[in-house]
PDB file of C-alpha atoms and ligand atoms in Angstrom:
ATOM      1  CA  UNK B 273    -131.504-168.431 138.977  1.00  0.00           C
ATOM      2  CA  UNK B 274    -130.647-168.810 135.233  1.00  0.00           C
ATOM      3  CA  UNK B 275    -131.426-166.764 132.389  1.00  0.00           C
ATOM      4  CA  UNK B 276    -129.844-164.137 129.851  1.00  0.00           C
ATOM      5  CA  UNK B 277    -130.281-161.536 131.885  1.00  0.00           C
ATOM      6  CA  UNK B 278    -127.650-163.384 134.983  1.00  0.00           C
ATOM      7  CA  UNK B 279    -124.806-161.207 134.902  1.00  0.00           C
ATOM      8  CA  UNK B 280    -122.229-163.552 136.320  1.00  0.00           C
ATOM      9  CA  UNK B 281    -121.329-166.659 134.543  1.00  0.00           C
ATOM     10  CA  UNK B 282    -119.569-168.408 137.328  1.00  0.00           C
ATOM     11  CA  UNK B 283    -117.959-167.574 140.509  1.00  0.00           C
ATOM     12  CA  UNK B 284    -115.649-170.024 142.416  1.00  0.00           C
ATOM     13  CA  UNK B 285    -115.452-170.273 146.338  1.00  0.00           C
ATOM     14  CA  UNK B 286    -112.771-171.831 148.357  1.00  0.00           C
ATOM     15  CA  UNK B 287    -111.835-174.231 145.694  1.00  0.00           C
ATOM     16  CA  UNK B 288    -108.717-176.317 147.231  1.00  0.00           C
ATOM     17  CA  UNK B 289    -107.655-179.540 145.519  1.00  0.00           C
ATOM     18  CA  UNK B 290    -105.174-181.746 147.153  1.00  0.00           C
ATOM     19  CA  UNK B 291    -103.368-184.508 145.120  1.00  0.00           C
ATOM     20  CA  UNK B 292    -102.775-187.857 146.584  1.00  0.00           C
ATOM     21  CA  UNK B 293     -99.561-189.414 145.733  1.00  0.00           C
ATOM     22  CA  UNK B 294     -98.906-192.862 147.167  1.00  0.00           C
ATOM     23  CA  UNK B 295     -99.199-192.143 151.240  1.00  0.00           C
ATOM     24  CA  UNK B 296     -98.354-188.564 150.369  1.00  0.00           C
ATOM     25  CA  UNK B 297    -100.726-185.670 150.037  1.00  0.00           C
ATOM     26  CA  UNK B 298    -100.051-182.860 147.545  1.00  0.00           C
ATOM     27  CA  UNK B 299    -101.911-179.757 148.321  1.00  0.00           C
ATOM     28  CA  UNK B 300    -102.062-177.719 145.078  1.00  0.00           C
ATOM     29  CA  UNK B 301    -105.050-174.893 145.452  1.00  0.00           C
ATOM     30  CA  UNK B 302    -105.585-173.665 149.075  1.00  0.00           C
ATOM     31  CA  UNK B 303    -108.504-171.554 148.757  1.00  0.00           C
ATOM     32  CA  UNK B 304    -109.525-170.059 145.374  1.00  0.00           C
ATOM     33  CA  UNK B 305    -112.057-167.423 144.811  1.00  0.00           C
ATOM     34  CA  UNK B 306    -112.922-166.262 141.566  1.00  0.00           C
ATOM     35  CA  UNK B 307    -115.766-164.197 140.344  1.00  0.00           C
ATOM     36  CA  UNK B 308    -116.075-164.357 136.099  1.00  0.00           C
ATOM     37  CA  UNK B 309    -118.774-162.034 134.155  1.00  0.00           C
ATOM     38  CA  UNK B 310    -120.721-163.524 131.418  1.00  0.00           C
ATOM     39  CA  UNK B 311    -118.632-162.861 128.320  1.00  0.00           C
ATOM     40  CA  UNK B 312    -115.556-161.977 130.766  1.00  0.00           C
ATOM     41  CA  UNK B 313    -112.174-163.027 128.962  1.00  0.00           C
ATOM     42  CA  UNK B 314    -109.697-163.518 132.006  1.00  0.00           C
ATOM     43  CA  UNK B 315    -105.931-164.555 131.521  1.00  0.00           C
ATOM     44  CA  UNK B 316    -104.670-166.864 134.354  1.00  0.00           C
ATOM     45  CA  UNK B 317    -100.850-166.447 134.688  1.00  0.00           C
ATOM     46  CA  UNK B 318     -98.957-168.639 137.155  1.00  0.00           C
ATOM     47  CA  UNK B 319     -95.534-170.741 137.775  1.00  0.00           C
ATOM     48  CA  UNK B 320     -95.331-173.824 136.277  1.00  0.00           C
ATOM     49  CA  UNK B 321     -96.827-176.408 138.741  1.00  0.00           C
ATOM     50  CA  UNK B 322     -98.829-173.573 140.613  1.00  0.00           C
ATOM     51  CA  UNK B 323    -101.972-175.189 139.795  1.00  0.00           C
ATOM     52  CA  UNK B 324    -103.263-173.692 137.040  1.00  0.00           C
ATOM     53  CA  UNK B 325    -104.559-176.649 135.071  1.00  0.00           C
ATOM     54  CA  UNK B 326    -106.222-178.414 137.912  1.00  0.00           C
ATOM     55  CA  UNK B 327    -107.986-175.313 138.683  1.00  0.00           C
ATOM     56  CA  UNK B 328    -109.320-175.400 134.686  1.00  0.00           C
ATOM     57  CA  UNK B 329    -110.128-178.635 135.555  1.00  0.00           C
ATOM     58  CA  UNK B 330    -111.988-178.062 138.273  1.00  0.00           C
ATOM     59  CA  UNK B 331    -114.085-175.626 137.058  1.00  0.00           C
ATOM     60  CA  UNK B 332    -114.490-177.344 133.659  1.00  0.00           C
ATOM     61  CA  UNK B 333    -116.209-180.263 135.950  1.00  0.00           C
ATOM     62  CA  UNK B 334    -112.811-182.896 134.466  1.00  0.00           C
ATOM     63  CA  UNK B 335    -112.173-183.260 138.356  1.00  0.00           C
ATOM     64  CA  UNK B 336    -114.002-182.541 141.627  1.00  0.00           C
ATOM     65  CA  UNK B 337    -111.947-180.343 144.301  1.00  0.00           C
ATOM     66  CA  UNK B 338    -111.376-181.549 147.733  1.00  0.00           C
ATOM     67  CA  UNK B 339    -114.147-182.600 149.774  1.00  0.00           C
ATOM     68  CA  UNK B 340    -114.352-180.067 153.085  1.00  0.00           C
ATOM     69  CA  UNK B 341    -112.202-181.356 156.120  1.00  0.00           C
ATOM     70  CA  UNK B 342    -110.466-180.106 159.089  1.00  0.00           C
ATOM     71  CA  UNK B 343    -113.162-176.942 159.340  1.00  0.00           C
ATOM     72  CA  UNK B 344    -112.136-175.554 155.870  1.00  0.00           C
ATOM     73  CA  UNK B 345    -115.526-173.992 154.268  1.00  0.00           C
ATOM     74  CA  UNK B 346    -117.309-176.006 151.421  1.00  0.00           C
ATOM     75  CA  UNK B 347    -115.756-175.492 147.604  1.00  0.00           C
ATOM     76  CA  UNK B 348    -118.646-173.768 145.300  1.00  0.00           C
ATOM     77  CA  UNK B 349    -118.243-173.615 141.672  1.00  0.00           C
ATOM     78  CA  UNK B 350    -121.530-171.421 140.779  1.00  0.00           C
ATOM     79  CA  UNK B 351    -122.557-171.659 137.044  1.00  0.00           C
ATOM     80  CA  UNK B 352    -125.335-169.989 136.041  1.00  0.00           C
ATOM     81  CA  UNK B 353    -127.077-170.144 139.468  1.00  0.00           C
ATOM     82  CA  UNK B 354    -126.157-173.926 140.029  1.00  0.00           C
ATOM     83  CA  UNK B 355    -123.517-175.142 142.572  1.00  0.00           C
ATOM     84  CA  UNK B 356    -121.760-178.031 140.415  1.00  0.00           C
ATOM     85  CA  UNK B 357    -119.235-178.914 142.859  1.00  0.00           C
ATOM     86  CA  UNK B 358    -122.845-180.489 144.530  1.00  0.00           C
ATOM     87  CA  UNK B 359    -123.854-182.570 140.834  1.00  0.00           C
ATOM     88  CA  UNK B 360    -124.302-186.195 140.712  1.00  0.00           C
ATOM     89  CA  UNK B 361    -121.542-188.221 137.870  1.00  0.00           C
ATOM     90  CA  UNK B 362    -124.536-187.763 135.152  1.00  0.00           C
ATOM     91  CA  UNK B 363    -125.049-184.269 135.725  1.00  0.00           C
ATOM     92  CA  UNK B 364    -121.597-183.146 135.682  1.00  0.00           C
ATOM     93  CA  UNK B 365    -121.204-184.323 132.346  1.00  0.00           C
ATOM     94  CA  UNK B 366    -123.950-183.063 130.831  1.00  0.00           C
ATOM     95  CA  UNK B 367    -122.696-179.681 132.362  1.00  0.00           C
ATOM     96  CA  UNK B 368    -119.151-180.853 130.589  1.00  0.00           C
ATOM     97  CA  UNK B 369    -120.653-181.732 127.638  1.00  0.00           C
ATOM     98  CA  UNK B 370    -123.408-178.733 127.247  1.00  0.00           C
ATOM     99  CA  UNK B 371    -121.732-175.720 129.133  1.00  0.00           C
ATOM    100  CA  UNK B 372    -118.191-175.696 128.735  1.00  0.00           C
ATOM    101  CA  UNK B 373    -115.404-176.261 125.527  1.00  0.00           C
ATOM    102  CA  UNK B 374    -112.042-177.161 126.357  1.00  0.00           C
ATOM    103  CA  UNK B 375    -109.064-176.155 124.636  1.00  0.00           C
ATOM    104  CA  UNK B 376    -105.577-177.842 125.201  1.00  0.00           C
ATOM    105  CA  UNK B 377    -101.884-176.650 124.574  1.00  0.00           C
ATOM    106  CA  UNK B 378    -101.239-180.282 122.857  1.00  0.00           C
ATOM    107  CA  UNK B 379    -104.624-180.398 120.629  1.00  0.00           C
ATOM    108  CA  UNK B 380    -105.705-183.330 122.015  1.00  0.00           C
ATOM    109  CA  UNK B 381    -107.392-184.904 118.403  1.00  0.00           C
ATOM    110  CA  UNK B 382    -107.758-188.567 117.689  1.00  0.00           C
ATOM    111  CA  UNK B 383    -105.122-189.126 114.979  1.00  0.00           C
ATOM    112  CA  UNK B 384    -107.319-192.095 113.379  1.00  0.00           C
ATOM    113  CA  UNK B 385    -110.440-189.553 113.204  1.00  0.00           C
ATOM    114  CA  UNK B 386    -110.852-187.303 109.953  1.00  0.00           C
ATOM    115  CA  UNK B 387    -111.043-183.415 111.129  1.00  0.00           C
ATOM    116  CA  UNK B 388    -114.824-183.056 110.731  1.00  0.00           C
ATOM    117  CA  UNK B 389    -115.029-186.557 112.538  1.00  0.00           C
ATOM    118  CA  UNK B 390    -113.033-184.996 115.590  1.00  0.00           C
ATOM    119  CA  UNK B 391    -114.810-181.743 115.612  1.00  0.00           C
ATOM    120  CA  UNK B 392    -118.413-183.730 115.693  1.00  0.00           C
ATOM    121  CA  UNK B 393    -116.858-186.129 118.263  1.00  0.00           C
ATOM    122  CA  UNK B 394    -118.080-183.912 121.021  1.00  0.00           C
ATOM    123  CA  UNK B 395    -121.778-183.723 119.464  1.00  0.00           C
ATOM    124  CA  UNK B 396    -121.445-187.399 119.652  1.00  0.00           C
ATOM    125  CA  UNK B 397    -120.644-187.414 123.099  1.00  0.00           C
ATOM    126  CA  UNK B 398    -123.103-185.036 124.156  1.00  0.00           C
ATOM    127  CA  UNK B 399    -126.062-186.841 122.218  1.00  0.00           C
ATOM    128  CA  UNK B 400    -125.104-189.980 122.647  1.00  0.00           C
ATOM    129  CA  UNK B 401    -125.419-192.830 119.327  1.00  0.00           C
ATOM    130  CA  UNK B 402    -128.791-192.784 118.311  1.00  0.00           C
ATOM    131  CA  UNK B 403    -129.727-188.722 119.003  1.00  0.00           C
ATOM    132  CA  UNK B 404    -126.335-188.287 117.293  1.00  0.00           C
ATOM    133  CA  UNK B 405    -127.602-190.172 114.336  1.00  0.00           C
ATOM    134  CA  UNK B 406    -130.927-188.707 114.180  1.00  0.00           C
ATOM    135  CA  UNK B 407    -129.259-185.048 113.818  1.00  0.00           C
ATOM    136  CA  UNK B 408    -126.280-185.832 111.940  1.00  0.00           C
ATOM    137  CA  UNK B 409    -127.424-183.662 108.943  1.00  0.00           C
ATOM    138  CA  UNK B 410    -127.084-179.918 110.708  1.00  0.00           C
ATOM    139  CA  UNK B 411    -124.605-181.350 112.975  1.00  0.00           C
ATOM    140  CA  UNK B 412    -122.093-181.856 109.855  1.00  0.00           C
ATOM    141  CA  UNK B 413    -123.138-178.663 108.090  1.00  0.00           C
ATOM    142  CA  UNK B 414    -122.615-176.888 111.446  1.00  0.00           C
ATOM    143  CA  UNK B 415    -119.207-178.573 111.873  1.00  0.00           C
ATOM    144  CA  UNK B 416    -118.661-177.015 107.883  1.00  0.00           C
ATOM    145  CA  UNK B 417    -119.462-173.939 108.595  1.00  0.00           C
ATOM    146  CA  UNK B 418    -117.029-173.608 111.622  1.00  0.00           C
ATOM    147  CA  UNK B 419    -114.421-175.371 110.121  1.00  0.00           C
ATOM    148  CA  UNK B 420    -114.977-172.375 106.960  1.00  0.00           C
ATOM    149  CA  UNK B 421    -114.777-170.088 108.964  1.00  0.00           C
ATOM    150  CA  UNK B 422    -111.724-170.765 110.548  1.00  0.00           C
ATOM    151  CA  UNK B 423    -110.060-171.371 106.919  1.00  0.00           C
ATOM    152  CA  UNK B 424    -110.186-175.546 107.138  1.00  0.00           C
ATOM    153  CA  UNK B 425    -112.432-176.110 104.089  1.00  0.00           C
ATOM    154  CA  UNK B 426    -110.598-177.864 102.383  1.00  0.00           C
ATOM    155  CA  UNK B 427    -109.034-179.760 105.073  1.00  0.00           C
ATOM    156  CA  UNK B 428    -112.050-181.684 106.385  1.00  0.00           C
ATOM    157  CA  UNK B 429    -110.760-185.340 105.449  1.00  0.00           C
ATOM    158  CA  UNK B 430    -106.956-184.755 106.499  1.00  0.00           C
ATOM    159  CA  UNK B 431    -106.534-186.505 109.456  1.00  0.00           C
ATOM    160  CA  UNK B 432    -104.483-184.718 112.141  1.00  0.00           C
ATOM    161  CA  UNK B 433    -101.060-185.674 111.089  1.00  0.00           C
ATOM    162  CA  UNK B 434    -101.749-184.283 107.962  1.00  0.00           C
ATOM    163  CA  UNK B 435    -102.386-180.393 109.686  1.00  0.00           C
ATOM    164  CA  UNK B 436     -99.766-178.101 110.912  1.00  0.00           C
ATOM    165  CA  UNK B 437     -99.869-176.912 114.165  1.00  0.00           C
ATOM    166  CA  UNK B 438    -101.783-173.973 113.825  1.00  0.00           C
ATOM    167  CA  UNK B 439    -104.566-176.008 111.808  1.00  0.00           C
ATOM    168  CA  UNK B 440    -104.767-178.638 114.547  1.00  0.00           C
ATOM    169  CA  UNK B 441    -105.628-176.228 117.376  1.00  0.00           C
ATOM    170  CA  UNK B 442    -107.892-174.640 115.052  1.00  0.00           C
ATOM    171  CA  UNK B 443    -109.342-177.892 114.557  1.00  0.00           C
ATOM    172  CA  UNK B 444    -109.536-178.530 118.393  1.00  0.00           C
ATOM    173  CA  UNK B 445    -111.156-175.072 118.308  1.00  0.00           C
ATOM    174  CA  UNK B 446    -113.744-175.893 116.396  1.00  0.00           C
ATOM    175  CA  UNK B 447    -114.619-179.094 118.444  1.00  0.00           C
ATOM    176  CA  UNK B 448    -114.982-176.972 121.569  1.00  0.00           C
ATOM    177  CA  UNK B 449    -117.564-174.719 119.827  1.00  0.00           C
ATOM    178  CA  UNK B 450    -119.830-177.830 118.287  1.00  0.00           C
ATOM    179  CA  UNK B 451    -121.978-177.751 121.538  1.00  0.00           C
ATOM    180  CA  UNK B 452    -122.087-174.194 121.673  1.00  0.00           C
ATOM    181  CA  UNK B 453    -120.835-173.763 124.846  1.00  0.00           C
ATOM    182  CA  UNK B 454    -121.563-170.718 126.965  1.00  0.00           C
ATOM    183  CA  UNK B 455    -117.587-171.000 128.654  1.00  0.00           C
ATOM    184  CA  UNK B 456    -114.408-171.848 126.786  1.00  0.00           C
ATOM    185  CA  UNK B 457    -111.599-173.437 128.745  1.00  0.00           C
ATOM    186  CA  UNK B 458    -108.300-173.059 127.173  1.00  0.00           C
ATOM    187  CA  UNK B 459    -105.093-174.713 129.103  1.00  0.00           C
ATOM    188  CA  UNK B 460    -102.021-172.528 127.040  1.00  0.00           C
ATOM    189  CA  UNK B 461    -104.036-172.356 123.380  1.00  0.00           C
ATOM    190  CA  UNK B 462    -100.889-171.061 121.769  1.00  0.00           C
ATOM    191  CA  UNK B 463     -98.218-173.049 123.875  1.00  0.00           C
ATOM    192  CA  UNK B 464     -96.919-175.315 121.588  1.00  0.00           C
ATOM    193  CA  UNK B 465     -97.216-172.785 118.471  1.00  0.00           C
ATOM    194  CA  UNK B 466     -94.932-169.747 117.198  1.00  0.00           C
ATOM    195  CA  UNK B 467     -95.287-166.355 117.862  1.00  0.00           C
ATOM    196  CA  UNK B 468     -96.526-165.787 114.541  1.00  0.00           C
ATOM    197  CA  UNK B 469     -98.872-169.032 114.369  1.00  0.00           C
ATOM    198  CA  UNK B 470    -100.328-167.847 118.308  1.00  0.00           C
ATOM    199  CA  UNK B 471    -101.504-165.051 117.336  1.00  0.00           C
ATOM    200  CA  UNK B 472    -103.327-166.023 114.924  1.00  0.00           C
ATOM    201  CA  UNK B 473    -105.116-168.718 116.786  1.00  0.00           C
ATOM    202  CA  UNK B 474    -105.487-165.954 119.711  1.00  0.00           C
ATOM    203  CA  UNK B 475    -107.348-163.785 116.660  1.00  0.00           C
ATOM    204  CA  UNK B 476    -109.527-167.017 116.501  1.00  0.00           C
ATOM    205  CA  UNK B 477    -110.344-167.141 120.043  1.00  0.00           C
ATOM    206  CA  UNK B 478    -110.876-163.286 120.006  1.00  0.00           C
ATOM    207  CA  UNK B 479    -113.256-163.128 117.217  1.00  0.00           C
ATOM    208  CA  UNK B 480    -115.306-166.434 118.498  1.00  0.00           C
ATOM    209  CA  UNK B 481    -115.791-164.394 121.675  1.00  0.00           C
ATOM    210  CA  UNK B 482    -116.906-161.659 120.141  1.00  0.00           C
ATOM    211  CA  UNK B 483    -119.586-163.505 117.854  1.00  0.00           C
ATOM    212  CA  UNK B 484    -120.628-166.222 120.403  1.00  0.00           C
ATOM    213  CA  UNK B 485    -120.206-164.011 123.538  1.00  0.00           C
ATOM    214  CA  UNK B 486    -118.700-167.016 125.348  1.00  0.00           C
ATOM    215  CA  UNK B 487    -116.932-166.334 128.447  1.00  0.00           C
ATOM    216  CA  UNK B 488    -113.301-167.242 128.724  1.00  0.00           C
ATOM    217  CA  UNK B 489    -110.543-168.534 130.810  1.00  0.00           C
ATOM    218  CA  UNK B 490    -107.670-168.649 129.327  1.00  0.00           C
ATOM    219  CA  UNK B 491    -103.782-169.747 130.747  1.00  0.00           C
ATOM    220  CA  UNK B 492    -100.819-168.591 129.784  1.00  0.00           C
ATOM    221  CA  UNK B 493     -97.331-168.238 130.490  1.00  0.00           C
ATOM    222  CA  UNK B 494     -96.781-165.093 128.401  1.00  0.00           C
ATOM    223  CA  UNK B 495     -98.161-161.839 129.507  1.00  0.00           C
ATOM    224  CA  UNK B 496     -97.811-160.167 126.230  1.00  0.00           C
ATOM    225  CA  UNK B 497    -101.055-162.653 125.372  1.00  0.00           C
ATOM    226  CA  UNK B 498    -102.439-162.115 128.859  1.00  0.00           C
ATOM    227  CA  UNK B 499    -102.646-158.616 127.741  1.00  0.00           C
ATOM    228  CA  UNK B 500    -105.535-159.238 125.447  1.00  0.00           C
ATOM    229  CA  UNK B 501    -107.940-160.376 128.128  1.00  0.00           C
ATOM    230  CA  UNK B 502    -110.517-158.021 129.716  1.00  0.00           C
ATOM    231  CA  UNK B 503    -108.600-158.921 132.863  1.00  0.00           C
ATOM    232  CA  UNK B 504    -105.583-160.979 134.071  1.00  0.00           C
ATOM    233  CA  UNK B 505    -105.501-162.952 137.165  1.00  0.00           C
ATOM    234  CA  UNK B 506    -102.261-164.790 138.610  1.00  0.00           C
ATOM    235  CA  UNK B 507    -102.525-168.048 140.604  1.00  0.00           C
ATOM    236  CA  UNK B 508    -100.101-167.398 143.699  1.00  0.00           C
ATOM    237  CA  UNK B 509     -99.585-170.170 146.521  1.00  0.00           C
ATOM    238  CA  UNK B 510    -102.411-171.946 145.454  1.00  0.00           C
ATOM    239  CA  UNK B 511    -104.898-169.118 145.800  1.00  0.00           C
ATOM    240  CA  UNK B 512    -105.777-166.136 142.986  1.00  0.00           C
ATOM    241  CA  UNK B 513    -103.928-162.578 143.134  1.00  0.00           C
ATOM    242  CA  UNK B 514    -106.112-159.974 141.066  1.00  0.00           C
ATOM    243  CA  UNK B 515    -103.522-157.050 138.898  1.00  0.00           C
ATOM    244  CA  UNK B 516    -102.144-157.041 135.497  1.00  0.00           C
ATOM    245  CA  UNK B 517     -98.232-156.695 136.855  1.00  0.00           C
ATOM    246  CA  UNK B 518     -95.994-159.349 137.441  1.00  0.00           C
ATOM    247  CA  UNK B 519     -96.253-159.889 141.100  1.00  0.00           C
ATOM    248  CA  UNK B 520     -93.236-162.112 141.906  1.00  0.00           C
TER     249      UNK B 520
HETATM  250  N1  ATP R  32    -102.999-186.218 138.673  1.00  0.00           N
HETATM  251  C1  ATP R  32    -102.066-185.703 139.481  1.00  0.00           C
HETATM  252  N2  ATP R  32    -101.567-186.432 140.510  1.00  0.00           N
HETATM  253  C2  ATP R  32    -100.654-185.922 141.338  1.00  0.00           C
HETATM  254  N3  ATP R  32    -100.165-184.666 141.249  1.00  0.00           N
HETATM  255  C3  ATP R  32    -100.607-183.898 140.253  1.00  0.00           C
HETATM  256  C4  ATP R  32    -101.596-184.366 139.300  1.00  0.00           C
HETATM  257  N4  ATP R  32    -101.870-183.365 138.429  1.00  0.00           N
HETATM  258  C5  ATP R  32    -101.083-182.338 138.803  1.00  0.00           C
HETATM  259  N5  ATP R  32    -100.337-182.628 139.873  1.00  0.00           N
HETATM  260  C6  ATP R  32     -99.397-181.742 140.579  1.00  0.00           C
HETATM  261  O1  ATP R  32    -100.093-180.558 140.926  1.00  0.00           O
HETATM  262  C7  ATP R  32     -99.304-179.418 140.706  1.00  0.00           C
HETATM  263  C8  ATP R  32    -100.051-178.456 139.787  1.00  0.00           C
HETATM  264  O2  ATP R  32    -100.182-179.038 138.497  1.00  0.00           O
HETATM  265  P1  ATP R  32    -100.848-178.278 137.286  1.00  0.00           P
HETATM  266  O3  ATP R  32    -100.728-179.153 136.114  1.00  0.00           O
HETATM  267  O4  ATP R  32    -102.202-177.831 137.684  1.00  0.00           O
HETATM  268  O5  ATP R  32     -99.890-176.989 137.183  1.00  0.00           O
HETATM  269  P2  ATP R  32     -99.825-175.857 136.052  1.00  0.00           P
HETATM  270  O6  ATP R  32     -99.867-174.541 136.774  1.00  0.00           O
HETATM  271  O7  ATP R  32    -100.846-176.113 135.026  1.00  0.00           O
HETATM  272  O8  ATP R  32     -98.358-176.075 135.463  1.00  0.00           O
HETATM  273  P3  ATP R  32     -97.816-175.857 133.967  1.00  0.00           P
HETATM  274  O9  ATP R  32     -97.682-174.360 133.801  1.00  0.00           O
HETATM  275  O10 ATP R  32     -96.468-176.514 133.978  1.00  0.00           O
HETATM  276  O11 ATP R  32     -98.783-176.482 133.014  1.00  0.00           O
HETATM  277  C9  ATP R  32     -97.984-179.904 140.147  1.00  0.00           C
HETATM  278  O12 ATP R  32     -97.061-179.907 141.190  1.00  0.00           O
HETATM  279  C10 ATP R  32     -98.268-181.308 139.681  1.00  0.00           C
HETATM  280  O13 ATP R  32     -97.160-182.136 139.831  1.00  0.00           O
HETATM  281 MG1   MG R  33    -100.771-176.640 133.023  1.00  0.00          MG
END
């Protein structure tokens, strides 16, 4: 069941991911459940090393969660109707590349690429060479007019070295929005930035949301940016504790 009228965007069922490390299993989520409205902004807060990067992961289709063993129940990750724990490789990243934007605490841009040629790199991806080619034209004015908006016209050549912080997550921003995503993923947005610089990249995030309608999951370790989501979620134990208090 898809459509504009589906009220939920996705809702996660007894995700558990277990990391294998040499002959030693690492069990990081036991069991998470998570229900997220369409347009929903949640805050995920969580210990360092409680999981809450895999579990982006997971849901952003970059990994696949534990297969079901020992009687635990099957993991669901329900987008839109579709179970994409259950997709083939091809599927999953068309559902990567059409349905969800990724944002990273480090940026993540290729430092040889110019900053319109990182933010079209995902177009690229998602088109492939030749449909790429063939649709260049709106696909650069649309990377423009992002890149305008979020005050980087006249930045489009620098390459990433060149930016500040701020300008590079902007940047990486702006690459996660080319496919016009319906879900933004972003692993600690303002991590690596100042207080000053973080909220103005949160401002970003905020307003993008509120033109686009995008649903998003955000992590953070600071609760004071938590506090601008709709709703704030901590990851506890490997599962997900619902309240806006600090639980520990
Ligand atoms: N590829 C991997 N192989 C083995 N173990 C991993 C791998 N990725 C993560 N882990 C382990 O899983 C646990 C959770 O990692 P994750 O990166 O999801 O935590 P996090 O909550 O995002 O932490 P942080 O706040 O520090 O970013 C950690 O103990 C980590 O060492
Ligand atoms: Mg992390």
């Amino acid at each position: 069941m898809t459509g504009p009228w589906w009220p939920r965007c996705c809702s996660v069922r007894a995700l558990r991911k277990t990391y294998r490390l040499g002959r030693v299993d690492v069990p990081v989520l036991h069991g998470v459940d998570l229900d997220v409205a369409r347009g929903e902004w949640i805050a995920i807060l969580g210990a360092s090393g409680s999981g809450k990067s895999t579990m982006l992961h997971l849901i952003g289709g970059l990994d696949r969660p534990d297969k079901p063993r020992n009687g635990n129940p099957r993991a669901e990750i329900e987008f839109q109707g579709r179970n994409t724990v259950q997709f083939r490789a091809a599927e999953l990243d068309r559902y990567r590349s059409t349905q969800v934007g990724f944002v990273f605490q480090f940026y993540h841009l290729l430092p040889e690429l110019s900053v319109t040629e990182n933010v079209l790199l995902g177009a690229m991806i998602r088109l492939g060479r030749l449909g790429y080619l063939r649709q260049r034209a709106p696909l650069r004015r649309r990377a423009r007019e992002i890149l305008d908006a979020f005050g980087l016209g006249d930045r489009l050549r620098h390459r990433p070295s060149q930016l500040s912080g701020g300008e590079r997550q902007r940047v990486a921003i702006a690459r996660a929005l080319i496919n016009d995503p319906a879900m933004l993923l972003a692993d600690e947005p303002t991590g690596n930035l100042d207080r000053k610089t973080g909220g103005r990249i949160l401002d970003v995030l905020a307003k993008v949301r509120s033109d686009g309608g995008q649903t998003m999951l955000m992590v953070t370790h600071d609760p004071e940016i938590a506090a601008r989501a709709d709703r704030i979620v901590h990851l506890i134990d490997g599962r997900i504790a619902e309240g806006p208090g600090d639980p520990a």
